[in-house]
Structures are given as C-alpha cells and as structure tokens.
Coordinates of N, CA, C and O in Angstrom, one line a residue:
M1 N -14.5 -1.1 3.7 CA -13.6 -1.1 2.7 C -12.5 -1.6 2.8 O -11.7 -1.4 4.0
I2 N -11.7 -2.0 2.4 CA -10.6 -3.1 2.5 C -9.3 -2.3 1.3 O -9.7 -2.5 0.3
V3 N -8.6 -1.7 2.2 CA -7.5 -1.2 1.1 C -6.2 -1.5 1.0 O -5.7 -1.9 2.3
A4 N -5.4 -2.4 0.2 CA -4.2 -2.3 0.1 C -3.3 -1.2 -0.8 O -3.7 -0.7 -1.2
G5 N -2.3 -0.4 1.0 CA -1.5 0.3 0.3 C -0.1 -0.4 0.1 O 0.2 -1.5 0.1
F6 N 0.4 0.2 -1.0 CA 1.6 0.2 -1.9 C 2.8 1.1 -1.5 O 2.2 2.1 -1.7
G7 N 4.2 0.5 -1.4 CA 4.8 1.2 -1.2 C 6.1 0.7 -2.4 O 6.2 -0.4 -2.5
F8 N 6.9 1.0 -3.6 CA 7.5 0.3 -4.3 C 8.7 1.3 -5.1 O 8.6 2.6 -5.1
R9 N 9.7 0.7 -5.7 CA 10.7 1.6 -6.0 C 10.3 2.1 -7.6 O 9.7 0.8 -8.1
A10 N 10.9 2.8 -8.1 CA 10.7 3.1 -9.3 C 10.7 2.1 -10.5 O 11.8 1.5 -10.4
G11 N 9.8 1.8 -11.3 CA 10.3 0.6 -12.0 C 10.0 -0.5 -11.6 O 10.2 -1.6 -12.4
A12 N 9.3 -1.0 -10.5 CA 8.8 -1.8 -10.0 C 8.1 -2.7 -10.8 O 7.1 -2.3 -11.2
P13 N 7.9 -3.8 -11.1 CA 7.1 -4.8 -12.3 C 6.1 -4.8 -11.5 O 5.8 -4.9 -10.5
L14 N 5.0 -5.3 -12.7 CA 3.5 -5.7 -12.5 C 3.6 -6.6 -11.2 O 3.0 -6.8 -9.8
E15 N 4.5 -7.7 -11.5 CA 4.6 -9.5 -11.0 C 5.0 -8.5 -9.4 O 4.7 -9.6 -8.3
S16 N 6.1 -7.8 -9.2 CA 6.5 -7.1 -7.8 C 5.4 -6.9 -7.3 O 5.2 -7.2 -5.8
L17 N 4.2 -6.0 -7.4 CA 3.2 -5.5 -6.6 C 2.2 -6.7 -6.6 O 1.8 -6.7 -5.5
R18 N 1.8 -7.6 -7.5 CA 1.1 -8.5 -7.2 C 1.6 -9.9 -6.4 O 0.7 -10.1 -5.3
A19 N 2.8 -9.8 -6.0 CA 3.5 -10.8 -5.1 C 3.6 -10.3 -3.9 O 2.9 -10.8 -2.9
A20 N 3.5 -8.9 -3.6 CA 3.4 -8.2 -2.2 C 1.9 -8.3 -1.9 O 1.5 -8.9 -0.8
L21 N 0.7 -7.8 -2.8 CA -0.2 -8.3 -2.5 C -0.7 -9.7 -2.4 O -1.4 -9.5 -1.1
R22 N -0.1 -11.0 -2.7 CA -0.1 -12.1 -2.4 C 0.0 -12.2 -1.1 O -0.9 -13.0 -0.3
L23 N 0.8 -11.8 -0.4 CA 1.5 -11.9 1.0 C 0.8 -11.0 1.7 O 0.4 -12.0 2.7
A24 N 0.2 -10.0 1.6 CA -0.4 -9.4 2.4 C -1.8 -9.7 2.6 O -2.5 -9.3 3.4
Q25 N -2.3 -10.2 1.5 CA -4.1 -11.0 1.3 C -4.3 -12.2 2.1 O -5.4 -12.3 2.2
R26 N -3.0 -12.8 2.4 CA -3.3 -13.9 2.7 C -3.8 -14.0 4.1 O -4.1 -13.3 5.3
G27 N -5.6 -14.8 4.0 CA -5.8 -14.5 5.4 C -6.8 -13.5 5.5 O -7.7 -13.4 6.7
H28 N -7.0 -12.5 4.5 CA -7.4 -11.1 4.7 C -9.0 -11.2 3.8 O -8.9 -11.8 2.7
P29 N -10.2 -10.3 4.2 CA -11.2 -10.2 3.2 C -10.5 -9.4 2.1 O -9.3 -9.0 1.8
S30 N -11.0 -9.8 1.0 CA -11.0 -9.6 -0.3 C -10.5 -8.0 -0.4 O -11.3 -7.0 0.5
V31 N -9.9 -7.4 -1.2 CA -9.5 -6.1 -1.1 C -10.9 -5.0 -2.3 O -11.0 -6.0 -3.0
T32 N -10.8 -4.1 -1.6 CA -11.9 -3.3 -2.3 C -11.2 -2.0 -3.1 O -11.8 -1.6 -4.3
H33 N -10.0 -1.5 -2.8 CA -8.9 -0.5 -3.2 C -7.7 -0.6 -3.3 O -7.4 -1.4 -2.0
L34 N -7.0 0.2 -4.0 CA -5.4 -0.2 -3.7 C -4.9 1.8 -3.6 O -5.8 2.5 -4.2
A35 N -4.2 1.7 -2.8 CA -3.7 3.3 -2.6 C -1.9 3.4 -2.5 O -1.7 2.2 -2.3
T36 N -1.5 4.4 -3.2 CA -0.2 4.9 -3.2 C -0.2 6.2 -2.6 O -0.9 7.1 -3.2
V37 N 1.2 6.9 -2.6 CA 1.9 8.2 -2.7 C 1.6 8.3 -3.9 O 1.6 7.9 -4.8
T38 N 1.0 9.9 -3.9 CA 0.7 10.3 -5.4 C 1.5 10.2 -6.5 O 1.1 9.9 -7.7
D39 N 2.9 10.7 -6.0 CA 4.0 10.5 -6.9 C 4.3 9.2 -7.6 O 4.8 8.6 -8.5
K40 N 3.5 8.2 -7.2 CA 3.9 6.5 -7.4 C 2.4 6.0 -8.1 O 2.1 5.0 -8.4
L41 N 1.3 7.2 -8.2 CA 0.0 6.5 -8.7 C 0.4 5.9 -9.9 O 0.0 4.6 -10.1
S42 N 1.2 6.4 -10.9 CA 1.4 6.1 -12.6 C 1.7 4.4 -12.4 O 1.6 3.8 -13.0
G43 N 2.7 3.9 -11.4 CA 3.3 3.0 -11.2 C 1.9 1.8 -10.6 O 2.7 0.6 -10.7
L44 N 1.2 2.6 -10.0 CA 0.1 1.4 -9.5 C -0.8 1.0 -10.3 O -1.9 0.3 -10.4
S45 N -1.0 2.0 -11.1 CA -2.6 2.2 -12.1 C -2.7 0.9 -13.1 O -3.5 0.5 -13.1
P46 N -1.5 0.1 -13.1 CA -2.1 -0.9 -14.4 C -2.2 -2.3 -13.5 O -3.0 -2.8 -13.9
L47 N -1.6 -2.2 -12.2 CA -2.3 -3.5 -11.5 C -3.9 -3.2 -10.8 O -4.9 -3.9 -10.9
G48 N -4.1 -1.7 -10.6 CA -5.8 -1.2 -10.2 C -6.2 -1.6 -11.7 O -7.5 -2.4 -11.6
Q49 N -6.1 -1.3 -12.7 CA -6.6 -1.9 -13.8 C -6.8 -3.7 -14.5 O -7.8 -4.1 -14.4
A50 N -5.5 -4.0 -14.1 CA -5.8 -5.6 -14.0 C -6.5 -6.2 -13.0 O -7.2 -7.4 -13.3
L51 N -6.8 -6.1 -12.1 CA -7.5 -6.1 -11.0 C -9.1 -5.4 -10.8 O -10.0 -5.9 -10.1
D52 N -9.2 -4.6 -12.0 CA -10.9 -3.8 -12.1 C -10.7 -3.4 -10.5 O -11.7 -3.6 -10.0
L53 N -10.1 -2.2 -10.3 CA -9.9 -1.9 -8.4 C -9.8 -0.4 -8.6 O -8.5 -0.2 -9.4
P54 N -10.4 0.4 -8.1 CA -10.3 1.7 -8.0 C -8.7 2.2 -7.3 O -8.2 1.5 -6.4
V55 N -7.8 3.1 -7.8 CA -6.4 3.4 -7.1 C -6.7 4.7 -6.4 O -7.0 5.3 -7.0
L56 N -6.3 4.7 -5.3 CA -6.5 6.3 -4.7 C -5.2 6.6 -4.4 O -4.1 6.5 -4.1
A57 N -4.9 7.9 -4.6 CA -3.3 9.0 -4.4 C -3.8 9.3 -3.1 O -4.6 10.0 -2.6
I58 N -2.5 9.0 -2.2 CA -2.5 10.1 -0.9 C -1.5 10.8 -1.0 O -0.3 10.4 -1.2
S59 N -1.6 12.3 -0.7 CA -0.6 13.1 -0.8 C 0.4 12.6 0.3 O 0.1 12.2 1.7
P60 N 1.7 13.3 -0.2 CA 2.7 13.1 1.1 C 3.0 13.5 2.7 O 3.4 12.6 3.5
E61 N 1.9 14.6 2.3 CA 1.9 15.2 3.7 C 0.8 14.6 4.5 O 1.3 14.1 5.6
A62 N 0.0 13.7 4.2 CA -0.8 12.7 4.9 C 0.0 11.9 5.2 O -0.2 11.2 6.5
L63 N 0.6 11.0 4.5 CA 1.4 9.8 5.0 C 2.0 10.1 6.1 O 2.4 9.5 6.9
S64 N 3.1 11.5 6.1 CA 3.7 12.1 7.4 C 3.1 11.9 8.2 O 3.9 12.1 9.3
S65 N 1.5 12.3 8.5 CA 1.1 12.5 9.5 C 0.7 11.1 10.4 O -0.2 10.9 11.6
V66 N 1.3 9.7 9.4 CA 0.5 8.6 10.2 C 1.4 7.8 10.9 O 2.8 7.7 10.3
A67 N 1.0 7.2 12.2 CA 2.4 6.5 13.0 C 2.2 4.9 12.1 O 0.9 4.7 11.5
T68 N 3.2 4.4 11.7 CA 3.3 2.9 10.9 C 4.0 2.3 12.4 O 4.9 2.6 12.4
P69 N 3.7 1.0 12.4 CA 4.5 0.0 12.8 C 6.0 -0.8 12.5 O 6.7 -1.0 13.6
T70 N 6.0 -0.2 10.7 CA 7.2 -0.2 10.7 C 8.0 0.8 10.2 O 7.4 1.7 9.7
R71 N 9.3 0.5 10.2 CA 10.0 1.5 9.7 C 11.2 1.5 8.7 O 12.4 1.0 9.1
S72 N 11.0 1.8 7.7 CA 12.0 1.8 6.5 C 12.9 3.3 6.3 O 12.3 4.1 6.4
I73 N 13.8 3.2 6.5 CA 15.0 4.0 6.4 C 14.4 5.2 4.8 O 14.5 6.3 5.0
A74 N 14.6 4.2 3.8 CA 14.3 4.9 2.5 C 12.7 6.0 2.6 O 12.8 6.8 2.0
S75 N 11.7 5.1 3.1 CA 10.4 5.7 3.0 C 10.3 7.0 4.1 O 10.1 8.1 3.7
L76 N 11.5 6.8 5.2 CA 11.3 8.2 6.2 C 12.4 9.1 5.4 O 11.7 10.1 5.4
A77 N 13.1 8.9 4.8 CA 14.2 9.8 4.0 C 13.2 10.5 2.9 O 13.4 11.5 2.7
A78 N 12.0 9.9 1.8 CA 11.5 10.3 0.8 C 10.5 10.6 1.2 O 9.7 12.0 0.9
Y79 N 9.8 10.3 2.3 CA 8.2 10.9 2.6 C 7.9 11.1 4.2 O 6.7 11.3 4.3
A80 N 9.1 10.9 5.0 CA 8.8 11.4 6.3 C 7.7 10.4 7.2 O 6.8 10.6 7.7
S81 N 8.0 9.1 6.5 CA 6.7 7.9 6.6 C 7.4 6.5 7.0 O 8.6 6.1 6.4
G82 N 7.3 6.2 8.0 CA 7.9 4.8 8.3 C 7.4 3.8 7.3 O 8.5 3.1 6.9
S83 N 6.4 4.1 6.5 CA 6.1 3.1 5.9 C 5.0 3.6 4.6 O 4.5 3.9 5.5
V84 N 5.7 3.3 3.4 CA 4.5 3.9 2.4 C 3.3 3.1 2.2 O 2.2 3.7 2.4
A85 N 3.5 2.0 2.4 CA 2.5 1.0 2.1 C 1.5 1.5 3.2 O 0.5 1.2 3.0
E86 N 2.0 1.1 4.5 CA 1.3 1.2 5.7 C 0.4 2.4 5.7 O -0.7 2.6 6.2
A87 N 1.2 3.1 5.8 CA 0.5 4.9 5.6 C -0.2 5.1 4.4 O -1.6 5.7 5.0
S88 N -0.2 4.7 3.5 CA -1.3 4.5 2.4 C -2.3 3.9 2.7 O -3.9 4.6 2.7
A89 N -2.3 2.5 2.9 CA -3.6 2.0 3.4 C -4.0 2.7 4.5 O -5.7 2.5 4.1
L90 N -3.6 2.9 5.7 CA -4.3 3.5 6.3 C -5.2 4.9 6.0 O -6.4 5.3 6.4
C91 N -4.2 5.7 5.2 CA -5.0 6.9 5.0 C -6.5 6.8 4.4 O -7.4 7.5 4.2
A92 N -6.2 5.9 2.9 CA -7.2 5.7 2.2 C -8.3 4.8 2.9 O -9.3 5.2 2.6
A93 N -8.1 4.5 4.0 CA -9.1 3.1 4.6 C -9.9 4.6 5.2 O -11.1 4.3 6.0
G94 N -9.8 6.0 5.6 CA -10.2 6.5 6.5 C -10.3 6.7 8.0 O -9.3 5.9 8.9
R95 N -11.2 7.4 8.7 CA -10.8 7.8 9.9 C -11.3 6.5 10.8 O -12.1 5.7 10.3
G96 N -10.2 6.3 11.9 CA -10.7 5.0 12.4 C -10.4 3.9 12.0 O -10.5 2.7 12.2
A97 N -9.2 3.7 10.6 CA -8.9 2.7 10.1 C -7.8 2.0 10.7 O -7.2 2.2 11.8
R98 N -7.9 0.2 10.5 CA -6.5 0.0 11.3 C -5.8 -1.3 10.4 O -6.5 -1.8 9.1
L99 N -4.7 -1.4 10.5 CA -4.3 -2.3 9.3 C -4.3 -3.7 9.8 O -4.6 -4.1 11.5
L100 N -4.3 -4.6 9.0 CA -4.6 -5.8 9.2 C -3.7 -6.8 9.5 O -3.7 -8.1 10.0
G101 N -2.5 -6.1 9.4 CA -1.0 -6.3 9.6 C 0.0 -5.8 9.3 O -0.4 -4.8 8.7
P102 N 1.3 -6.3 9.7 CA 2.5 -5.6 9.0 C 2.5 -5.2 7.3 O 1.7 -6.3 7.1
R103 N 3.3 -4.5 6.7 CA 3.5 -4.9 5.3 C 4.2 -5.9 5.1 O 4.8 -6.2 6.1
H104 N 4.2 -6.4 3.7 CA 4.9 -7.5 3.2 C 5.5 -7.2 2.4 O 5.3 -6.5 1.5
V105 N 7.0 -7.7 1.9 CA 7.6 -7.4 0.8 C 7.5 -8.2 -0.1 O 7.9 -9.9 0.2
S106 N 7.8 -8.2 -1.2 CA 7.7 -8.8 -2.3 C 9.4 -9.7 -2.4 O 9.6 -9.0 -2.0
P107 N 9.1 -10.8 -3.0 CA 10.3 -11.7 -2.9 C 11.7 -10.9 -3.5 O 12.6 -11.4 -3.1
D108 N 11.4 -10.0 -4.6 CA 12.7 -9.3 -5.1 C 12.7 -7.6 -4.6 O 13.6 -7.4 -4.9
R109 N 12.0 -7.8 -3.2 CA 12.5 -6.7 -2.6 C 12.3 -5.2 -2.9 O 12.6 -4.2 -2.7
R110 N 10.9 -5.2 -4.2 CA 10.9 -3.9 -5.3 C 9.7 -3.4 -4.8 O 9.3 -2.2 -5.0
A111 N 8.5 -4.2 -3.9 CA 7.5 -3.5 -3.5 C 7.1 -4.0 -2.3 O 7.3 -5.2 -1.6
T112 N 6.0 -3.3 -1.8 CA 5.9 -3.4 0.0 C 4.3 -3.2 -0.2 O 3.6 -2.2 -0.8
C113 N 3.3 -4.1 0.4 CA 2.0 -3.6 0.6 C 1.4 -4.2 1.9 O 2.0 -4.8 2.8
A114 N 0.3 -3.3 2.4 CA 0.0 -3.7 3.8 C -1.4 -3.4 3.2 O -1.9 -2.9 2.6
I115 N -2.7 -3.9 4.1 CA -3.9 -4.4 4.2 C -4.5 -3.4 5.4 O -4.0 -3.9 6.5
A116 N -5.3 -2.2 5.2 CA -6.0 -2.0 6.3 C -7.5 -1.8 5.8 O -8.1 -2.0 4.8
E117 N -8.2 -1.8 7.2 CA -9.9 -2.0 6.9 C -10.5 -0.6 7.7 O -10.1 -0.4 8.9
G118 N -11.6 -0.1 6.9 CA -12.2 1.1 7.5 C -13.0 1.8 6.6 O -13.6 1.0 5.7
H119 N -13.2 2.8 6.6 CA -14.4 3.3 6.1 C -13.8 5.0 5.8 O -12.6 5.4 5.8
L120 N -14.4 5.3 4.4 CA -14.0 6.1 3.3 C -14.1 7.6 4.5 O -15.0 7.4 5.2
P121 N -13.3 8.4 4.5 CA -13.2 9.9 5.6 C -14.7 10.6 4.8 O -15.2 10.6 4.0

C-alpha cells in the first residue's frame, strides 16, 4: 500500500493538494490511498473523489505518537506532530511503514504531502 499523507491550511484549494501530491509522487510508485488528520478529512475528500482513491482519517492522538523527519511549528502547535503529512502517511500505511521521502510543500505553501509505503494494520 502506498499512502499520500496530507497537511494543509483551511480552505486550501484542490490545486494546492494536487501540486503537493505531484511533487511528492515524483519517482515513487502510484499512490493507492490518501490520508489526513480527522478534522481535515472534508478538505481532502474532493481530491480522493477526483483521483478515485480512498481517503483515510487519522486521529490527532495517533499523529502525535509518530516521529517525523520534518518539524513544522504550526503542526506542532495544532497536533503535537512535526508534520501532519508525514505522520498521516505513516499511520495510514500501517505497522512497519516507511516514508519514501520528506514532505513536499505546494508552490503556494497551502498544502504538504508525504508518501509512505507499508501495509494496513
């Protein structure tokens, strides 16, 4: 399973999400699932529909238990996680998951995306 995890600002447009995914996806296998923190699920659902991919919701508690290679001050303040995108991807990909690279930021800086490979829990 290849999961694209997302973090994004409220009201981030679909194009911001697509741009972050394009940057993160370069050179990696095709994504099979999308994931984000529970309270951002409605913002990611349009991308899931557009790509015909399932969207997984990750609890804030689960995010805070995952170590991430990058650290965002905003993410730490809101979710006690260094990166919502990285932690979402790792949580959704399951036990033993690994990031295929650090998160990528959309050119407008409204969305981030990280790709993880793993197996469902």
